[in-house]
Tab-separated table of C-alpha atoms in Angstrom:
chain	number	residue	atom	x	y	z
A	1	UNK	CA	-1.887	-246.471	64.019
A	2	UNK	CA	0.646	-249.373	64.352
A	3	UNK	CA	3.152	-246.905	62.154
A	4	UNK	CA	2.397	-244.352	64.863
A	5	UNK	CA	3.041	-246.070	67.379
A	6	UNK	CA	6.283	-247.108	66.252
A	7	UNK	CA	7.554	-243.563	66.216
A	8	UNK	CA	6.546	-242.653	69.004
A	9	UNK	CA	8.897	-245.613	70.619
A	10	UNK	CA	11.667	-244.354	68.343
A	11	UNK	CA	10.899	-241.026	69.932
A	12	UNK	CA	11.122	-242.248	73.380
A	13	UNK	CA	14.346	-244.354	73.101
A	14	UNK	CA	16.300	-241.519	71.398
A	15	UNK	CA	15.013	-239.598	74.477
A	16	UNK	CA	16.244	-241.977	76.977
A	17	UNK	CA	19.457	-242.865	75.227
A	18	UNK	CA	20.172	-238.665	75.640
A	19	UNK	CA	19.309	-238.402	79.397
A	20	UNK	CA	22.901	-240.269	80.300
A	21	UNK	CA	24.542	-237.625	77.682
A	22	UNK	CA	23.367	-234.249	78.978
A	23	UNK	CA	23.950	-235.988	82.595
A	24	UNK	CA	27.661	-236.348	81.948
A	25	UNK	CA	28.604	-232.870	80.894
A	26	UNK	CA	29.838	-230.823	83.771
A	27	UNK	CA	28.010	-228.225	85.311
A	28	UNK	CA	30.991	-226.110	85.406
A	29	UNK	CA	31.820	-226.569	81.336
A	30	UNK	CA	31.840	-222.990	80.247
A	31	UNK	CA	35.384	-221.537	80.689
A	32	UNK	CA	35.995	-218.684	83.087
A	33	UNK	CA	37.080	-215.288	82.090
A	34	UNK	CA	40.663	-216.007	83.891
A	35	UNK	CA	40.999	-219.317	81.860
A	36	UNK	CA	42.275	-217.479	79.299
A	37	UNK	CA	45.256	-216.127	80.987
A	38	UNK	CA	48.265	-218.496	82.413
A	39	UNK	CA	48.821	-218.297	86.316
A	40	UNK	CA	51.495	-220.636	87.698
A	41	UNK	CA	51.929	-223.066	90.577
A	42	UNK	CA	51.012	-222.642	93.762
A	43	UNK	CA	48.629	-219.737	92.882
A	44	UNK	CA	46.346	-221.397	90.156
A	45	UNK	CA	46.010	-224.491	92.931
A	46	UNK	CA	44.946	-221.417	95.929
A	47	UNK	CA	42.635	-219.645	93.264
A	48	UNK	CA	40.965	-222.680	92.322
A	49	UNK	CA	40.507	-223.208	95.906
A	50	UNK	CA	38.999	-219.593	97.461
A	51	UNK	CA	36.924	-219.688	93.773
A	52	UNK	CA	34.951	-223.333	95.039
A	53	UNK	CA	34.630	-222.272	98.443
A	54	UNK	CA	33.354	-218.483	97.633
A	55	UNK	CA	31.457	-218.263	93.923
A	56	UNK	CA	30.278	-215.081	94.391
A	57	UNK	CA	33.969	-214.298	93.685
A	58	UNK	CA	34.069	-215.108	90.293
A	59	UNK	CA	32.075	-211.557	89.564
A	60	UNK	CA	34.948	-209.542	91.267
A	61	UNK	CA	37.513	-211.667	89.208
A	62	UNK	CA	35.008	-211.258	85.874
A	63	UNK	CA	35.664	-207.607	86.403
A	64	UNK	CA	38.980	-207.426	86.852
A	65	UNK	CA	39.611	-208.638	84.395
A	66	UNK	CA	37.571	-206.548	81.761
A	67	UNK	CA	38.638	-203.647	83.224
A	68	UNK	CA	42.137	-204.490	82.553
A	69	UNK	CA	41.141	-205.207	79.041
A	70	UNK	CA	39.506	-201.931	79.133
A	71	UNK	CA	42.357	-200.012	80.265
A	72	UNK	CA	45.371	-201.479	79.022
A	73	UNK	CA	46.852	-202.558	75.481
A	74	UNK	CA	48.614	-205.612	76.980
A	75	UNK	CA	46.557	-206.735	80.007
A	76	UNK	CA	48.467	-209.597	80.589
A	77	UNK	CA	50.789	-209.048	83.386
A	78	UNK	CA	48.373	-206.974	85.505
A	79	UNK	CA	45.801	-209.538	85.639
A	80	UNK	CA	48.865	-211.708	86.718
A	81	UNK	CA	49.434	-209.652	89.240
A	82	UNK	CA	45.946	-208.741	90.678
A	83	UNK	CA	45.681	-213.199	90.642
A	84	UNK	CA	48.482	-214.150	92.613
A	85	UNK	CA	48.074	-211.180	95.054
A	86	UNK	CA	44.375	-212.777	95.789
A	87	UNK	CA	46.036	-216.382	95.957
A	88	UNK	CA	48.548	-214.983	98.546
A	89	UNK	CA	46.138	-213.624	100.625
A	90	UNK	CA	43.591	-216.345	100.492
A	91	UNK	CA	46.850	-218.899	101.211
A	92	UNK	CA	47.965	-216.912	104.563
A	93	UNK	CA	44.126	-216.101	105.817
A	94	UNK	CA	43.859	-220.305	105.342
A	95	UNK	CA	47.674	-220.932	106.970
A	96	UNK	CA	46.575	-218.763	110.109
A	97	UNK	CA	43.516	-220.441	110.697
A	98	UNK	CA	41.463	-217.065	110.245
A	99	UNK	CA	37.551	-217.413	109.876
A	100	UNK	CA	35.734	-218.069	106.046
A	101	UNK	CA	34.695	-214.638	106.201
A	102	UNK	CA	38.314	-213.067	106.699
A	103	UNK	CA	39.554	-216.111	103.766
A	104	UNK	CA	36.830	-214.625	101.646
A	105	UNK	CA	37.372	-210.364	102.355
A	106	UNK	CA	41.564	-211.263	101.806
A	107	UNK	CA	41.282	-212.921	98.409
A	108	UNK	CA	38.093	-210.119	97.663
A	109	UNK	CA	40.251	-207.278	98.942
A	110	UNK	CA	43.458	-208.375	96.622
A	111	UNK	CA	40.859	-209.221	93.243
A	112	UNK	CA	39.925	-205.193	93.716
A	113	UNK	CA	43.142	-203.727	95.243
A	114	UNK	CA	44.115	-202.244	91.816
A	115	UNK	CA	40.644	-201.493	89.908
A	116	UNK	CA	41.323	-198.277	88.945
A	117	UNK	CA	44.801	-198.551	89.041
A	118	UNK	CA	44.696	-197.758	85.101
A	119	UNK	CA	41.120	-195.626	85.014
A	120	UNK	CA	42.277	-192.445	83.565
A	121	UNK	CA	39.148	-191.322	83.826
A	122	UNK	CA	39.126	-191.102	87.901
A	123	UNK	CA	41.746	-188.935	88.463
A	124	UNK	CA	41.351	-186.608	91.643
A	125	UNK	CA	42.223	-183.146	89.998
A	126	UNK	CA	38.077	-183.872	88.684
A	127	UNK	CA	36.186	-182.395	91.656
A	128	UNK	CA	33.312	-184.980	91.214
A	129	UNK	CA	35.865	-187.507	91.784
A	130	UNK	CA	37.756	-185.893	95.060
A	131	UNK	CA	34.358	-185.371	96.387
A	132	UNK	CA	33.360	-189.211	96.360
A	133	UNK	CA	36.792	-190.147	97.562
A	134	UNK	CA	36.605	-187.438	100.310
A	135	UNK	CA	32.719	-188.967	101.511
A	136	UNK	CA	34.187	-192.462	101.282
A	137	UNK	CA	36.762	-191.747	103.493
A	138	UNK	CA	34.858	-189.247	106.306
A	139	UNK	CA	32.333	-192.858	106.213
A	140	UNK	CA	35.257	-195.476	106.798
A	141	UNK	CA	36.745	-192.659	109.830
A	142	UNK	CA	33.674	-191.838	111.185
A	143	UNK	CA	33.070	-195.964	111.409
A	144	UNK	CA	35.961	-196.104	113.382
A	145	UNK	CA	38.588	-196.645	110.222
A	146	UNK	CA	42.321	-194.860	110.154
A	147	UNK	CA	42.492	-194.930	113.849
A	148	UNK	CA	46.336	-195.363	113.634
A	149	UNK	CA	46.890	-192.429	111.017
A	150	UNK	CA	45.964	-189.365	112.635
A	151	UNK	CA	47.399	-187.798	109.213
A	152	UNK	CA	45.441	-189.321	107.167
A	153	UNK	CA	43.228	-186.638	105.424
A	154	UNK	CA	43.472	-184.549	108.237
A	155	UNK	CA	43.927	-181.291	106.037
A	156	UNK	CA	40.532	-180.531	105.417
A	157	UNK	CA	42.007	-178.720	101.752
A	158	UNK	CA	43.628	-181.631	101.127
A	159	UNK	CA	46.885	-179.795	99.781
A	160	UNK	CA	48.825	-182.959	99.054
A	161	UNK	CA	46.161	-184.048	96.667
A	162	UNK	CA	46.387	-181.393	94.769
A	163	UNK	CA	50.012	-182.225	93.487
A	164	UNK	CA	49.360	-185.995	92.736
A	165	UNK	CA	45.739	-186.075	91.540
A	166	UNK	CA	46.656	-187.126	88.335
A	167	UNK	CA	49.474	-189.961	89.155
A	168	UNK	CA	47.353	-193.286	88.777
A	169	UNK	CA	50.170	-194.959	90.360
A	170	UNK	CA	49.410	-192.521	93.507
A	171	UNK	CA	46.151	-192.362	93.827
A	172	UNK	CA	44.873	-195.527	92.887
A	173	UNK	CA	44.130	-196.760	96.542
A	174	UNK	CA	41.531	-194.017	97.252
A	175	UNK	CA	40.102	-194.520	93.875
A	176	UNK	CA	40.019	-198.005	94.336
A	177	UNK	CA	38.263	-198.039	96.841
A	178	UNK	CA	35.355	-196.303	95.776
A	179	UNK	CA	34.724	-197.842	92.761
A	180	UNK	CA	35.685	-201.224	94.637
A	181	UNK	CA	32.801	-200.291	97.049
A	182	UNK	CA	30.448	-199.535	93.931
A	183	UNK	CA	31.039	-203.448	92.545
A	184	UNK	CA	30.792	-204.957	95.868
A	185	UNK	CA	27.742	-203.104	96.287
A	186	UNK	CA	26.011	-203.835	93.090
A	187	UNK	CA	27.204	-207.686	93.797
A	188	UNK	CA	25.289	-207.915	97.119
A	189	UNK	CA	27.701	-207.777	99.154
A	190	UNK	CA	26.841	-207.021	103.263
A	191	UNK	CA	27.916	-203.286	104.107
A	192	UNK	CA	30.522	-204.286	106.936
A	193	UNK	CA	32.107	-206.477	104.372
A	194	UNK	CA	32.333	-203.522	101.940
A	195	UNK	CA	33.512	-201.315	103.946
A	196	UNK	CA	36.200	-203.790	105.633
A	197	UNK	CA	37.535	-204.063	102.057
A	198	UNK	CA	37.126	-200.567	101.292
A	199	UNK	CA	39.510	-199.772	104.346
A	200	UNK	CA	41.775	-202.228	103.049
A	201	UNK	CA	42.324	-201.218	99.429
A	202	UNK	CA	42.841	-197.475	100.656
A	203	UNK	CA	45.682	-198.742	103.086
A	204	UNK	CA	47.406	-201.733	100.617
A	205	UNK	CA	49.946	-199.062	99.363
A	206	UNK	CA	51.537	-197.911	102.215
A	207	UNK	CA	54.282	-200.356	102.158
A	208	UNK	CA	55.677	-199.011	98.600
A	209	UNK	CA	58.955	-196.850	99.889
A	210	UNK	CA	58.929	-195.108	96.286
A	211	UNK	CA	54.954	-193.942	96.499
A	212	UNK	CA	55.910	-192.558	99.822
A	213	UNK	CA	59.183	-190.910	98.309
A	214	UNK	CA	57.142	-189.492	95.067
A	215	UNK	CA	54.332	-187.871	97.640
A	216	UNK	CA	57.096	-186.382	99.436
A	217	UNK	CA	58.424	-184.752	96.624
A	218	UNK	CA	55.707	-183.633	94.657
A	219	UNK	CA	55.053	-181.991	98.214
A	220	UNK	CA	58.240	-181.022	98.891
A	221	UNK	CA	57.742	-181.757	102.188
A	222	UNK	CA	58.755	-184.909	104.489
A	223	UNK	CA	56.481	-187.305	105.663
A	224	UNK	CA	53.726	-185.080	103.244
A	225	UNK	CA	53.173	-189.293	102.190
A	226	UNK	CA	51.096	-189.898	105.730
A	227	UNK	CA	48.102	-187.122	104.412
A	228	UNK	CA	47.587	-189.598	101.511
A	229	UNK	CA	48.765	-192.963	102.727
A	230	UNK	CA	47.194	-194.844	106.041
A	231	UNK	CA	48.754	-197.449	107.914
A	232	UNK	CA	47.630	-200.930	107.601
A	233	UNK	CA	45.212	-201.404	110.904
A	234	UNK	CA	43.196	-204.620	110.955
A	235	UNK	CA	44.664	-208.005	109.764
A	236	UNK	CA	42.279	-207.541	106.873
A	237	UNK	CA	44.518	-204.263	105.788
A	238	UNK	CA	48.106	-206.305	106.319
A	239	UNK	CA	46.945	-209.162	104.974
A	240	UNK	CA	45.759	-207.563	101.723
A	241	UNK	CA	48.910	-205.135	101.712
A	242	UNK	CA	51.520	-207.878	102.626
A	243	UNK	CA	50.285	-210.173	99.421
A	244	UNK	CA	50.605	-207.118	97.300
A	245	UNK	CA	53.864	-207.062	98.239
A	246	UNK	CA	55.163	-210.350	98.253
A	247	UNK	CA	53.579	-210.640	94.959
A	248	UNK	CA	55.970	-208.242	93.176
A	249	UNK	CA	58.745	-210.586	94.081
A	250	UNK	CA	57.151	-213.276	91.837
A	251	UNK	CA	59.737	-214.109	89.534
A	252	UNK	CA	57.798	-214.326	86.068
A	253	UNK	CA	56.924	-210.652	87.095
A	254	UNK	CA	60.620	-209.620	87.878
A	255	UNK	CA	63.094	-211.562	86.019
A	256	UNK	CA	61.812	-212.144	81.814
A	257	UNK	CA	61.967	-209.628	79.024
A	258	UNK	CA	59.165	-207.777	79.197
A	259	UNK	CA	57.746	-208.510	82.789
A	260	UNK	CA	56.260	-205.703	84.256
A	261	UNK	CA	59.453	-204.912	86.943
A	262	UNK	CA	61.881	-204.435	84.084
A	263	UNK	CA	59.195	-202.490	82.134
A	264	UNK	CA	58.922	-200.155	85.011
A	265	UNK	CA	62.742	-199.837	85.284
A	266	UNK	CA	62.622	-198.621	82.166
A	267	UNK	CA	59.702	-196.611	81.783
A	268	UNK	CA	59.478	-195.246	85.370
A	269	UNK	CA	62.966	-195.094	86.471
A	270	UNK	CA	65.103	-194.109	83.430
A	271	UNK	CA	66.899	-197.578	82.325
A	272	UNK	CA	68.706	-198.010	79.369
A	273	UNK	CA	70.039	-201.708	79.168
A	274	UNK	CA	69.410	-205.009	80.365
A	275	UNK	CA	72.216	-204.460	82.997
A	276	UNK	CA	70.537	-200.755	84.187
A	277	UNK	CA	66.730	-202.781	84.412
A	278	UNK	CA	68.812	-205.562	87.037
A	279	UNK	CA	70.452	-202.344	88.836
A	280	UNK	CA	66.812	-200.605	89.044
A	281	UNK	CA	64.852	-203.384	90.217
A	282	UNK	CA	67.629	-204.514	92.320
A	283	UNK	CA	67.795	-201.553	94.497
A	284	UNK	CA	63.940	-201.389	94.677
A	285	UNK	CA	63.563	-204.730	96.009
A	286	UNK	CA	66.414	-204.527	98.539
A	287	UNK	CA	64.144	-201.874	99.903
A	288	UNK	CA	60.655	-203.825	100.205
A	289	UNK	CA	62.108	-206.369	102.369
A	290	UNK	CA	60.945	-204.354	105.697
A	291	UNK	CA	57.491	-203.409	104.667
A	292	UNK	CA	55.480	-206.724	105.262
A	293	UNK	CA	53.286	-206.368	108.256
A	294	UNK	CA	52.929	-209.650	109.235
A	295	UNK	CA	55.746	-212.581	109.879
A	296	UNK	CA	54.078	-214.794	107.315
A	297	UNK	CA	54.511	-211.403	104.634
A	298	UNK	CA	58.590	-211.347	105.509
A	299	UNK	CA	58.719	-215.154	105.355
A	300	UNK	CA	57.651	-215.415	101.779
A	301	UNK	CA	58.885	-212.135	100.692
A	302	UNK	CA	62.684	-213.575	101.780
A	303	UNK	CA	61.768	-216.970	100.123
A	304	UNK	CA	60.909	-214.866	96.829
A	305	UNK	CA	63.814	-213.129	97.065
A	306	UNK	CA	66.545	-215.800	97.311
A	307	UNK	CA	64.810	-217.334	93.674
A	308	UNK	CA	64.685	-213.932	91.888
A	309	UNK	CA	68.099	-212.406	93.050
A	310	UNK	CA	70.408	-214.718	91.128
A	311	UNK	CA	68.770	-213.462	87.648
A	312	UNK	CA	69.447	-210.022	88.339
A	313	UNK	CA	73.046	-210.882	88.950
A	314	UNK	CA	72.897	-211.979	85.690
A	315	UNK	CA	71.486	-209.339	84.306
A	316	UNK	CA	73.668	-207.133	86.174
A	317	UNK	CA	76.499	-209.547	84.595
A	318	UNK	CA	77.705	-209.718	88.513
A	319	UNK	CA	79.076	-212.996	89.985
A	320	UNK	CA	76.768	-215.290	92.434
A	321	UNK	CA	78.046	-213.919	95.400
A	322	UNK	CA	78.268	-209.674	94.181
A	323	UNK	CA	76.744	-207.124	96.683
A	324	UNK	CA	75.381	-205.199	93.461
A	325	UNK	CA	74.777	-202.079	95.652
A	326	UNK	CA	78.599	-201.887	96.594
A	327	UNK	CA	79.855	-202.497	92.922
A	328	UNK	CA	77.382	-200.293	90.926
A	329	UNK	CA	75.952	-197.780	94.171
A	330	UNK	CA	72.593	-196.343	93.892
A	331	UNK	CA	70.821	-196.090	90.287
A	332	UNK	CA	71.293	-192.647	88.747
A	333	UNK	CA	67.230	-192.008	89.127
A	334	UNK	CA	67.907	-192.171	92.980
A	335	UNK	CA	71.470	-190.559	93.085
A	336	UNK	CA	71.920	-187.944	95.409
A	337	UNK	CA	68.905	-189.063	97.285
A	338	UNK	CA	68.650	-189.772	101.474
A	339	UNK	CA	66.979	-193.019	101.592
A	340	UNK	CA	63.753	-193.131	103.361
């Protein structure tokens, strides 16, 4: 019995001794799906921030992420992106004073704003497809959505379509935003809330000069672009569309071999050489510079721009003070072509 007993104490002080250990280990020990991927100052600060106050983002950002993984051989700079666009948004929702709710829907609205940007499989040329965009959209107008784009989807055949349905880059918005409804959905989100971000996602792309240009043409008809495109309405919309924006003028996505703006110099637009993918991206960004929708959006679009323009001079092989437009002119891919 005595022998007994004197386990049974051993017992109970190993137990106690463990209680302070399994105390100490943070709740929050098991890494995150985005830990795995680097994201720079300010935005890893602003994520960590809209993540604390709203955990039922961490699902959005979960998927995201796979899909990314999913869809793409080299996921890396896409996640990037779809991270600092949320940080953005959350930032200037919190710098304006705007309500938790419209913090939360800006940093939920950028997480999304590209979720089927690389789906192959939802292309609009699949008339299962067209018909859930088409429903999502007749919802979000009949709700009082699109107000200020009497265009938008206003040809019941939905001509335009037909030329673009398979360009991801084109279509990604009205995609997006029914398979971003689906998530949100499934995730418990309230219906308003869905449908605010839903609206948002479909508008975010408006502000892209060469989507509208590419619409156009495929069209051959100007101003075909406002059929497909809406214009940003609520603050929701321009918040969501202005951090897209001003995210493509971060500079690890712009100015190092390999980022994704010198990719898509070269892959979209034709260049050849270090100096052509400065020319290319160049010219694009000169162009963005009047899209934001709100002052905060032109503010830190013109503060991105100042740190990203010297390295295309260099790339360019330009001095400091060049006007790269007058010295080289227009890229070939856009020779010949009015500007918009």
């Amino acid at each position: 019995m005595k022998a007994l007993l004197r386990l049974l104490s051993a017992h109970a002080l190993l137990l106690l001794l463990s209680v302070p250990l399994l105390l100490s280990v943070p709740s929050g020990a098991a890494a995150a799906t985005q830990d795995a991927y680097s994201l720079p100052e300010p935005y890893i600060t602003w994520e960590k921030a809209y993540l604390a106050d709203f955990p039922q983002l961490q699902p959005l950002m979960d998927t995201m992420i796979a899909n990314s993984v999913k869809w793409l051989k080299k996921p890396d700079q896409d996640i990037l992106h779809n991270r600092i666009c949320a940080a953005i948004a959350y930032h200037m929702a919190v710098d304006a004073k705007q309500s938790k709710r419209a913090q939360m829907l800006t940093a939920a609205g950028d997480i999304l704003h590209n979720i089927c940007k690389d789906n192959k499989d939802f292309i609009l040329t699949d008339l299962a497809n067209l018909v859930r965009v088409k429903d999502t959209v007749a919802r979000l107008k009949k709700a009082g959505y699109f107000k200020d784009s009497p265009e938008f989807f206003a040809d019941p055949d939905l001509k335009v379509l037909s030329k673009i349905g398979t360009d991801l880059s084109l279509i990604h918005h009205l995609s997006g935003a029914v398979v971003a409804g689906d998530i949100l959905r499934k995730a418990g989100f309230p219906e308003k809330d869905v449908e605010d971000i839903e609206a948002a996602i479909i508008s975010h792309s408006t502000g892209y000069w060469y989507f509208r240009d590419s619409v156009d043409a495929a069209a051959q008809r100007p101003g075909a672009w406002k059929a497909v495109f809406p214009e940003p309405q609520s603050l929701l919309d321009k918040y969501v569309h202005d951090a897209d924006l001003i995210s493509q003028f971060d500079r690890a996505s712009v100015s190092p071999d390999g980022s994704k703006w010198r990719n898509l110099a070269v892959k979209r637009w034709g260049a050849k050489s270090k100096n052509d993918e400065g020319h290319v991206v160049y010219y694009v960004f000169s162009r963005l510079f009047d899209e934001a929708k709100t002052p905060e959006g032109a503010a830190m679009a013109k503060a991105q721009w100042d740190a990203i323009r010297p390295d295309l001079l260099i790339l360019m092989e330009l001095p400091p003070d060049a006007d790269p437009l007058k010295a080289k002119g227009v890229p070939p891919f856009w020779s010949g072509k009015a500007a918009k």
